[in-house]
């Protein structure tokens, strides 16, 4: 693995850092407080090419590698974990999935606008009774001539209320189980499509997470992605890449916690000394920094395997499992270092803890990541 970034990768990182500091940082706390979607920032992310980073230029993207994507996402995640997941879902779950499995017509009609940031995408796999058990799809898509009739409910859908286009997994033949699920491109404004419920969340409060309801929605058969019955493989393969995105979000949050802890421990005095002079604090900082480098190594390893076209699902699961765990740990340690100030909104570390927890849950819980890793060992 090459640990030296190219000129282009460093330039992308610098552009993302500048954007995050100038455009996201000033209002991130307020958006969290008000649960306000970062409309303007997402528009600018599109203009900067951040919404379709790994997509060829002919389909609206900027044709960069996964390492560049991780570097940009990391800078955004350090400042605003909500903007980070909005970007991650659009890039990893929506654009990548369409680029890898969509037809030329689907790419022209949908991918171009999604990758260039003109439109926003969402990925709808989870249901009230299908979370980790993703194959247990109750949403149905019944063939009717050149259409499918979509009925059901999806929940915990990131970007759901703001998305123009949603990739929806649904059972085309429930009797076939995992092999009876197909995936579809669904446009928001079709009759029968509605946002059923907006969640009030512990963290990532300025990203929207909603339930979506489909009642007799007529979806053109041309909007099916891949063969009928290939929907679960499509979803799980796409989620392998998504997990690199969430590992990056977790890595970024851990770094934000460490940065805040270092700054505070140099400024805060106790017993006439900056608390950074005490080993009790130093050891916490040292452990956090070590964990962060280990998480970065796993995440970049997964990204570089993906860039080389090698199997990367197990490494992506390891990266997400480990990075999400240390994100929560680093946020807790940062709060402990801040003492009482860590527990109040004035300092950012309490947000980092609230934002971190979801990285152990969405795009596959930590338990699911362990299943994926263990299966690769035992096959
Ligand atoms: N890539 C391609 N195909 C895969 C695959 C992968 N990574 N993993 C499994 N498959 C295939 C299998 O080979 C199998 O096909 P065959 O029968 O032809 O061999 C089929 O998919 C079903 O796989 P399993 O039999 O392994 O399925 P399972 O029921 O045992 O489940 C699981 C395995 C690992 C638990 C999987 O269901 C899983 O990852 N669940 C978690 C789902 C998840 O991450 N949900 C989050 C949704 S998105 C989100 O969080 C919201 C958001 O907006 C961000």
Short mmCIF file of C-alpha atoms and ligand atoms in Angstrom, two decimals:
data_model
loop_
_atom_site.label_atom_id
_atom_site.label_comp_id
_atom_site.label_asym_id
_atom_site.label_seq_id
_atom_site.Cartn_x
_atom_site.Cartn_y
_atom_site.Cartn_z
CA UNK A 1 0.00 0.00 0.00
CA UNK A 2 1.32 3.41 -0.96
CA UNK A 3 1.06 5.90 1.91
CA UNK A 4 2.20 8.85 -0.17
CA UNK A 5 -0.66 10.87 -1.56
CA UNK A 6 -0.42 12.27 -5.09
CA UNK A 7 -0.45 16.01 -5.88
CA UNK A 8 -4.06 15.68 -7.04
CA UNK A 9 -5.14 13.89 -3.85
CA UNK A 10 -3.49 16.57 -1.70
CA UNK A 11 -5.13 19.30 -3.74
CA UNK A 12 -8.56 17.69 -3.29
CA UNK A 13 -7.96 17.46 0.45
CA UNK A 14 -6.97 21.11 0.62
CA UNK A 15 -10.03 22.20 -1.37
CA UNK A 16 -12.31 20.19 0.93
CA UNK A 17 -10.60 21.56 4.05
CA UNK A 18 -11.04 25.15 2.87
CA UNK A 19 -14.67 24.54 1.95
CA UNK A 20 -15.39 22.86 5.31
CA UNK A 21 -13.77 25.63 7.33
CA UNK A 22 -15.31 28.50 5.35
CA UNK A 23 -18.74 27.18 4.44
CA UNK A 24 -19.64 24.51 6.99
CA UNK A 25 -17.89 25.38 10.25
CA UNK A 26 -19.56 28.76 10.97
CA UNK A 27 -23.10 27.31 10.99
CA UNK A 28 -22.67 23.59 11.83
CA UNK A 29 -23.68 23.96 15.50
CA UNK A 30 -26.71 26.08 14.64
CA UNK A 31 -27.89 23.63 12.00
CA UNK A 32 -27.51 20.80 14.52
CA UNK A 33 -29.54 22.75 17.08
CA UNK A 34 -32.29 23.62 14.57
CA UNK A 35 -32.17 20.27 12.73
CA UNK A 36 -31.69 22.27 9.53
CA UNK A 37 -30.60 20.62 6.26
CA UNK A 38 -27.49 22.31 4.74
CA UNK A 39 -29.12 23.21 1.41
CA UNK A 40 -26.60 25.88 0.37
CA UNK A 41 -23.58 23.79 1.38
CA UNK A 42 -24.84 20.73 -0.53
CA UNK A 43 -25.33 22.91 -3.62
CA UNK A 44 -21.73 24.14 -3.32
CA UNK A 45 -20.48 20.61 -2.74
CA UNK A 46 -22.04 19.75 -6.09
CA UNK A 47 -20.32 22.71 -7.77
CA UNK A 48 -16.97 21.57 -6.32
CA UNK A 49 -17.48 18.07 -7.75
CA UNK A 50 -17.90 16.46 -4.31
CA UNK A 51 -21.23 14.78 -5.03
CA UNK A 52 -20.01 12.42 -7.76
CA UNK A 53 -16.33 12.08 -7.02
CA UNK A 54 -15.74 8.57 -8.42
CA UNK A 55 -18.00 8.95 -11.46
CA UNK A 56 -16.60 9.45 -15.00
CA UNK A 57 -16.89 12.98 -16.38
CA UNK A 58 -19.20 11.79 -19.17
CA UNK A 59 -21.78 10.97 -16.46
CA UNK A 60 -21.43 14.22 -14.54
CA UNK A 61 -18.68 13.22 -12.10
CA UNK A 62 -15.06 14.26 -11.65
CA UNK A 63 -13.51 10.82 -12.19
CA UNK A 64 -11.31 10.63 -9.09
CA UNK A 65 -10.22 7.60 -7.08
CA UNK A 66 -11.60 6.34 -3.76
CA UNK A 67 -8.56 7.68 -1.86
CA UNK A 68 -9.38 11.23 -3.04
CA UNK A 69 -13.00 10.68 -2.04
CA UNK A 70 -11.94 9.54 1.45
CA UNK A 71 -9.65 12.55 1.86
CA UNK A 72 -12.40 15.01 0.88
CA UNK A 73 -15.05 13.28 2.97
CA UNK A 74 -12.72 13.26 5.98
CA UNK A 75 -12.23 17.03 5.86
CA UNK A 76 -15.97 17.61 5.63
CA UNK A 77 -16.68 15.07 8.39
CA UNK A 78 -14.26 16.74 10.78
CA UNK A 79 -16.42 19.85 10.68
CA UNK A 80 -19.94 18.62 9.94
CA UNK A 81 -20.86 14.94 10.23
CA UNK A 82 -24.31 15.63 8.76
CA UNK A 83 -22.94 17.12 5.53
CA UNK A 84 -20.53 14.18 5.50
CA UNK A 85 -23.27 11.53 5.46
CA UNK A 86 -25.29 13.45 2.86
CA UNK A 87 -22.22 13.41 0.62
CA UNK A 88 -21.36 9.79 1.44
CA UNK A 89 -24.82 8.43 0.59
CA UNK A 90 -24.99 10.35 -2.70
CA UNK A 91 -21.49 9.25 -3.75
CA UNK A 92 -21.18 5.72 -2.40
CA UNK A 93 -24.68 4.33 -2.38
CA UNK A 94 -26.43 6.18 -5.18
CA UNK A 95 -23.93 7.34 -7.83
CA UNK A 96 -21.54 4.41 -7.47
CA UNK A 97 -24.40 1.89 -7.64
CA UNK A 98 -25.84 3.51 -10.78
CA UNK A 99 -22.45 3.79 -12.45
CA UNK A 100 -21.60 0.15 -11.73
CA UNK A 101 -24.96 -1.44 -12.52
CA UNK A 102 -27.11 1.10 -14.43
CA UNK A 103 -27.87 0.99 -18.15
CA UNK A 104 -26.56 3.72 -20.48
CA UNK A 105 -30.06 5.21 -20.58
CA UNK A 106 -30.30 5.22 -16.76
CA UNK A 107 -26.90 6.90 -16.50
CA UNK A 108 -27.92 9.58 -19.00
CA UNK A 109 -31.31 10.16 -17.37
CA UNK A 110 -30.31 10.02 -13.69
CA UNK A 111 -26.59 9.64 -12.95
CA UNK A 112 -25.53 12.82 -14.77
CA UNK A 113 -27.68 15.06 -12.56
CA UNK A 114 -26.92 13.11 -9.36
CA UNK A 115 -23.15 13.09 -9.84
CA UNK A 116 -22.99 16.77 -10.78
CA UNK A 117 -25.02 17.71 -7.70
CA UNK A 118 -27.98 19.05 -9.67
CA UNK A 119 -30.08 16.39 -7.98
CA UNK A 120 -29.76 14.52 -4.68
CA UNK A 121 -30.12 10.78 -4.20
CA UNK A 122 -31.16 8.38 -1.44
CA UNK A 123 -30.85 4.61 -0.98
CA UNK A 124 -33.86 2.77 0.40
CA UNK A 125 -33.17 -0.74 1.66
CA UNK A 126 -34.18 -0.63 5.36
CA UNK A 127 -37.76 -1.28 6.38
CA UNK A 128 -39.58 -1.48 9.72
CA UNK A 129 -38.95 -5.26 9.68
CA UNK A 130 -35.82 -5.39 7.51
CA UNK A 131 -32.75 -3.77 9.06
CA UNK A 132 -29.80 -6.13 9.59
CA UNK A 133 -32.09 -8.78 8.07
CA UNK A 134 -31.98 -6.94 4.78
CA UNK A 135 -33.36 -9.78 2.67
CA UNK A 136 -36.70 -9.71 4.52
CA UNK A 137 -38.17 -7.12 2.15
CA UNK A 138 -41.91 -6.43 2.60
CA UNK A 139 -42.09 -3.65 0.03
CA UNK A 140 -43.39 -5.25 -3.15
CA UNK A 141 -42.93 -4.43 -6.82
CA UNK A 142 -45.49 -6.27 -8.92
CA UNK A 143 -44.98 -6.47 -12.67
CA UNK A 144 -47.75 -4.88 -14.73
CA UNK A 145 -46.85 -4.79 -18.43
CA UNK A 146 -44.05 -2.26 -18.91
CA UNK A 147 -44.35 -1.10 -15.28
CA UNK A 148 -43.93 -2.34 -11.74
CA UNK A 149 -46.44 -1.34 -9.05
CA UNK A 150 -44.58 -0.41 -5.89
CA UNK A 151 -46.20 -0.70 -2.45
CA UNK A 152 -44.65 -0.52 1.01
CA UNK A 153 -42.69 1.52 3.51
CA UNK A 154 -38.98 2.20 3.90
CA UNK A 155 -37.48 3.68 7.03
CA UNK A 156 -34.34 5.43 8.29
CA UNK A 157 -33.65 6.79 4.81
CA UNK A 158 -30.83 9.34 4.78
CA UNK A 159 -31.52 12.26 2.39
CA UNK A 160 -35.06 10.87 2.06
CA UNK A 161 -37.09 14.08 2.21
CA UNK A 162 -34.68 16.08 0.05
CA UNK A 163 -33.81 13.43 -2.51
CA UNK A 164 -35.03 13.81 -6.08
CA UNK A 165 -34.22 10.19 -6.90
CA UNK A 166 -34.34 7.14 -4.61
CA UNK A 167 -32.87 3.70 -5.31
CA UNK A 168 -35.50 1.37 -3.84
CA UNK A 169 -35.13 -2.34 -3.12
CA UNK A 170 -38.41 -4.30 -3.27
CA UNK A 171 -39.62 -7.90 -3.46
CA UNK A 172 -40.60 -8.88 -6.99
CA UNK A 173 -41.17 -12.47 -5.80
CA UNK A 174 -41.33 -12.95 -2.03
CA UNK A 175 -41.31 -16.75 -2.38
CA UNK A 176 -37.74 -16.57 -3.72
CA UNK A 177 -36.37 -14.79 -0.62
CA UNK A 178 -33.07 -12.98 -1.27
CA UNK A 179 -33.24 -13.99 -4.96
CA UNK A 180 -36.71 -12.40 -5.27
CA UNK A 181 -35.62 -8.82 -4.55
CA UNK A 182 -35.01 -6.24 -7.28
CA UNK A 183 -33.82 -2.64 -7.25
CA UNK A 184 -35.48 0.35 -8.91
CA UNK A 185 -34.83 3.99 -9.66
CA UNK A 186 -37.78 5.91 -8.25
CA UNK A 187 -38.42 9.59 -8.88
CA UNK A 188 -39.75 11.60 -5.98
CA UNK A 189 -42.59 13.37 -7.72
CA UNK A 190 -44.49 10.30 -8.97
CA UNK A 191 -48.05 9.75 -7.72
CA UNK A 192 -48.23 7.58 -4.58
CA UNK A 193 -44.77 8.53 -3.26
CA UNK A 194 -44.76 10.34 0.07
CA UNK A 195 -42.48 11.16 2.99
CA UNK A 196 -44.21 9.42 5.90
CA UNK A 197 -42.20 10.54 8.94
CA UNK A 198 -39.15 12.66 9.74
CA UNK A 199 -37.07 11.23 12.59
CA UNK A 200 -35.90 13.31 15.54
CA UNK A 201 -32.40 12.02 16.22
CA UNK A 202 -29.66 11.93 18.83
CA UNK A 203 -27.01 13.09 16.34
CA UNK A 204 -26.36 14.03 12.68
CA UNK A 205 -29.38 16.22 13.25
CA UNK A 206 -29.00 18.42 10.19
CA UNK A 207 -29.16 15.45 7.83
CA UNK A 208 -32.70 14.28 7.12
CA UNK A 209 -33.69 10.75 8.05
CA UNK A 210 -37.22 9.78 7.07
CA UNK A 211 -39.67 7.00 6.34
CA UNK A 212 -40.90 6.80 2.76
CA UNK A 213 -44.27 5.39 1.75
CA UNK A 214 -45.14 3.98 -1.66
CA UNK A 215 -48.76 3.43 -2.57
CA UNK A 216 -49.42 1.95 -6.00
CA UNK A 217 -46.47 3.85 -7.50
CA UNK A 218 -46.06 3.03 -11.18
CA UNK A 219 -42.36 2.52 -11.95
CA UNK A 220 -41.30 2.02 -15.59
CA UNK A 221 -39.70 -1.41 -16.05
CA UNK A 222 -36.80 0.48 -17.70
CA UNK A 223 -36.02 1.86 -14.22
CA UNK A 224 -35.15 -1.58 -12.83
CA UNK A 225 -31.42 -1.80 -12.05
CA UNK A 226 -29.95 -5.05 -13.36
CA UNK A 227 -31.83 -8.32 -13.70
CA UNK A 228 -35.01 -9.07 -11.80
CA UNK A 229 -33.92 -10.80 -8.57
CA UNK A 230 -30.49 -9.13 -8.40
CA UNK A 231 -31.55 -6.43 -5.91
CA UNK A 232 -30.00 -7.86 -2.74
CA UNK A 233 -26.64 -8.45 -4.40
CA UNK A 234 -26.80 -4.92 -5.81
CA UNK A 235 -27.61 -3.49 -2.37
CA UNK A 236 -24.95 -5.46 -0.45
CA UNK A 237 -22.24 -4.81 -3.04
CA UNK A 238 -23.08 -1.10 -3.01
CA UNK A 239 -23.05 -1.09 0.80
CA UNK A 240 -19.50 -2.51 0.76
CA UNK A 241 -18.43 0.82 -0.73
CA UNK A 242 -20.79 2.75 1.54
CA UNK A 243 -18.97 1.30 4.53
CA UNK A 244 -15.73 2.99 3.41
CA UNK A 245 -17.69 6.26 3.52
CA UNK A 246 -19.01 5.64 7.04
CA UNK A 247 -15.57 4.49 8.23
CA UNK A 248 -14.29 7.83 6.94
CA UNK A 249 -17.04 9.72 8.73
CA UNK A 250 -16.10 7.93 11.97
CA UNK A 251 -12.38 8.59 11.42
CA UNK A 252 -13.14 12.27 10.88
CA UNK A 253 -15.20 12.49 14.07
CA UNK A 254 -12.43 10.82 16.07
CA UNK A 255 -9.96 13.36 14.69
CA UNK A 256 -12.29 16.23 15.55
CA UNK A 257 -12.51 14.92 19.12
CA UNK A 258 -8.73 14.65 19.40
CA UNK A 259 -8.16 18.13 17.96
CA UNK A 260 -10.63 19.62 20.44
CA UNK A 261 -9.07 17.69 23.33
CA UNK A 262 -5.53 18.80 22.45
CA UNK A 263 -6.60 22.43 22.15
CA UNK A 264 -8.54 22.43 25.40
CA UNK A 265 -5.87 20.61 27.40
CA UNK A 266 -3.28 23.26 26.42
CA UNK A 267 -5.59 26.11 27.41
CA UNK A 268 -7.23 24.80 30.57
CA UNK A 269 -5.29 25.13 33.78
CA UNK A 270 -5.68 23.08 36.97
CA UNK A 271 -3.39 23.15 39.97
CA UNK A 272 -1.55 26.07 38.30
CA UNK A 273 -0.61 24.01 35.23
CA UNK A 274 -2.15 23.45 31.79
CA UNK A 275 -3.84 20.06 32.13
CA UNK A 276 -1.83 18.90 29.06
CA UNK A 277 1.15 18.62 31.43
CA UNK A 278 -0.52 15.81 33.37
CA UNK A 279 0.12 12.23 32.27
CA UNK A 280 -3.52 11.32 32.96
CA UNK A 281 -4.41 13.62 30.04
CA UNK A 282 -1.36 12.84 27.91
CA UNK A 283 -2.07 9.09 27.96
CA UNK A 284 -5.62 9.67 26.77
CA UNK A 285 -4.38 11.86 23.91
CA UNK A 286 -1.71 9.30 22.97
CA UNK A 287 -4.25 6.47 22.87
CA UNK A 288 -6.68 8.53 20.78
CA UNK A 289 -3.96 9.47 18.27
CA UNK A 290 -2.85 5.84 17.95
CA UNK A 291 -6.40 4.61 17.42
CA UNK A 292 -6.95 7.28 14.75
CA UNK A 293 -3.87 6.21 12.79
CA UNK A 294 -4.99 2.57 12.96
CA UNK A 295 -8.48 3.53 11.70
CA UNK A 296 -6.93 5.59 8.91
CA UNK A 297 -4.77 2.63 7.87
CA UNK A 298 -7.78 0.29 7.65
CA UNK A 299 -9.91 2.84 5.80
CA UNK A 300 -7.21 3.71 3.27
CA UNK A 301 -6.39 0.02 2.80
CA UNK A 302 -10.05 -0.67 1.93
CA UNK A 303 -10.08 2.36 -0.40
CA UNK A 304 -6.88 1.32 -2.17
CA UNK A 305 -8.17 -2.25 -2.68
CA UNK A 306 -11.32 -0.79 -4.23
CA UNK A 307 -9.25 1.47 -6.48
CA UNK A 308 -7.20 -1.52 -7.64
CA UNK A 309 -10.35 -3.49 -8.47
CA UNK A 310 -9.63 -6.12 -5.80
CA UNK A 311 -12.19 -7.52 -3.32
CA UNK A 312 -12.57 -4.92 -0.57
CA UNK A 313 -15.76 -5.85 1.34
CA UNK A 314 -14.01 -7.47 4.32
CA UNK A 315 -11.56 -4.58 4.73
CA UNK A 316 -14.42 -2.09 4.43
CA UNK A 317 -16.28 -3.96 7.19
CA UNK A 318 -13.14 -3.97 9.37
CA UNK A 319 -12.58 -0.26 8.75
CA UNK A 320 -16.18 0.61 9.65
CA UNK A 321 -16.20 -1.67 12.70
CA UNK A 322 -12.98 -0.24 14.10
CA UNK A 323 -13.34 3.41 13.10
CA UNK A 324 -16.88 3.65 14.49
CA UNK A 325 -15.79 2.12 17.80
CA UNK A 326 -12.88 4.53 18.20
CA UNK A 327 -15.03 7.50 17.12
CA UNK A 328 -17.29 6.87 20.12
CA UNK A 329 -14.31 6.22 22.38
CA UNK A 330 -12.44 9.37 21.29
CA UNK A 331 -15.57 11.51 21.76
CA UNK A 332 -16.05 10.10 25.27
CA UNK A 333 -12.41 10.75 26.13
CA UNK A 334 -12.60 14.28 24.72
CA UNK A 335 -15.62 14.95 26.93
CA UNK A 336 -13.77 13.55 29.95
CA UNK A 337 -10.80 15.84 29.25
CA UNK A 338 -13.16 18.82 29.01
CA UNK A 339 -14.78 17.86 32.32
CA UNK A 340 -18.09 19.67 32.90
CA UNK A 341 -17.51 21.82 29.82
CA UNK A 342 -17.54 18.68 27.70
CA UNK A 343 -21.10 17.98 28.72
CA UNK A 344 -22.56 21.29 27.57
CA UNK A 345 -23.42 22.54 24.08
CA UNK A 346 -20.96 25.46 24.18
CA UNK A 347 -18.09 23.09 23.39
CA UNK A 348 -18.42 20.86 20.36
CA UNK A 349 -17.37 17.57 21.88
CA UNK A 350 -20.86 16.61 23.07
CA UNK A 351 -22.00 16.90 19.41
CA UNK A 352 -19.11 14.69 18.34
CA UNK A 353 -20.35 11.98 20.72
CA UNK A 354 -23.96 12.31 19.50
CA UNK A 355 -22.79 12.27 15.87
CA UNK A 356 -20.41 9.33 16.40
CA UNK A 357 -22.89 6.81 17.78
CA UNK A 358 -24.74 6.35 14.49
CA UNK A 359 -21.55 5.16 12.77
CA UNK A 360 -21.85 1.95 14.83
CA UNK A 361 -25.38 1.47 13.52
CA UNK A 362 -26.13 2.59 9.96
CA UNK A 363 -24.97 0.92 6.74
CA UNK A 364 -24.68 -2.27 8.80
CA UNK A 365 -24.36 -2.40 12.59
CA UNK A 366 -21.06 -3.36 14.21
CA UNK A 367 -22.58 -6.82 14.72
CA UNK A 368 -23.26 -7.10 10.96
CA UNK A 369 -19.68 -6.02 10.21
CA UNK A 370 -18.44 -8.85 12.47
CA UNK A 371 -20.69 -11.31 10.58
CA UNK A 372 -19.17 -10.15 7.27
CA UNK A 373 -15.61 -10.42 8.64
CA UNK A 374 -16.16 -13.81 10.30
CA UNK A 375 -17.75 -15.26 7.14
CA UNK A 376 -14.70 -14.27 5.10
CA UNK A 377 -12.48 -16.11 7.60
CA UNK A 378 -14.58 -19.25 7.65
CA UNK A 379 -15.60 -19.68 4.01
N1 LIG B 1 -21.75 -8.29 -2.43
C1 LIG B 1 -22.49 -8.98 -3.35
N2 LIG B 1 -23.32 -10.00 -3.01
C2 LIG B 1 -23.40 -10.31 -1.69
C3 LIG B 1 -22.67 -9.63 -0.71
C4 LIG B 1 -21.81 -8.59 -1.11
N3 LIG B 1 -21.09 -7.91 -0.23
N4 LIG B 1 -22.96 -10.18 0.50
C5 LIG B 1 -23.83 -11.16 0.28
N5 LIG B 1 -24.10 -11.24 -1.06
C6 LIG B 1 -25.01 -12.17 -1.73
C7 LIG B 1 -24.83 -13.59 -1.23
O1 LIG B 1 -23.83 -14.27 -1.94
C8 LIG B 1 -26.23 -14.17 -1.42
O2 LIG B 1 -26.39 -14.56 -2.76
P1 LIG B 1 -26.37 -16.14 -3.20
O3 LIG B 1 -27.48 -16.77 -2.41
O4 LIG B 1 -26.60 -16.14 -4.67
O5 LIG B 1 -25.02 -16.66 -2.80
C9 LIG B 1 -27.15 -12.98 -1.21
O6 LIG B 1 -26.35 -11.81 -1.41
C10 LIG B 1 -27.72 -12.93 0.19
O7 LIG B 1 -26.62 -12.92 1.08
P2 LIG B 1 -26.61 -13.75 2.44
O8 LIG B 1 -27.18 -15.13 2.21
O9 LIG B 1 -25.24 -13.67 3.00
O10 LIG B 1 -27.66 -12.91 3.30
P3 LIG B 1 -27.99 -12.94 4.82
O11 LIG B 1 -29.45 -12.82 4.94
O12 LIG B 1 -27.29 -14.07 5.52
O13 LIG B 1 -27.41 -11.51 5.32
C11 LIG B 1 -25.88 -9.83 6.07
C12 LIG B 1 -26.09 -11.18 5.39
C13 LIG B 1 -24.40 -9.61 6.14
C14 LIG B 1 -26.46 -9.79 7.47
C15 LIG B 1 -26.53 -8.72 5.17
O14 LIG B 1 -27.92 -8.88 5.11
C16 LIG B 1 -26.24 -7.32 5.65
O15 LIG B 1 -25.20 -6.76 5.33
N6 LIG B 1 -27.20 -6.70 6.39
C17 LIG B 1 -27.09 -5.29 6.79
C18 LIG B 1 -27.75 -4.41 5.77
C19 LIG B 1 -27.37 -2.97 5.92
O16 LIG B 1 -26.20 -2.60 5.94
N7 LIG B 1 -28.39 -2.11 5.98
C20 LIG B 1 -28.19 -0.69 6.03
C21 LIG B 1 -29.03 -0.04 4.98
S1 LIG B 1 -28.58 1.55 4.39
C22 LIG B 1 -28.68 2.60 5.70
O17 LIG B 1 -28.10 2.38 6.70
C23 LIG B 1 -29.53 3.83 5.62
C24 LIG B 1 -28.95 4.97 4.95
O18 LIG B 1 -29.65 5.71 4.30
C25 LIG B 1 -27.50 5.31 5.10
#
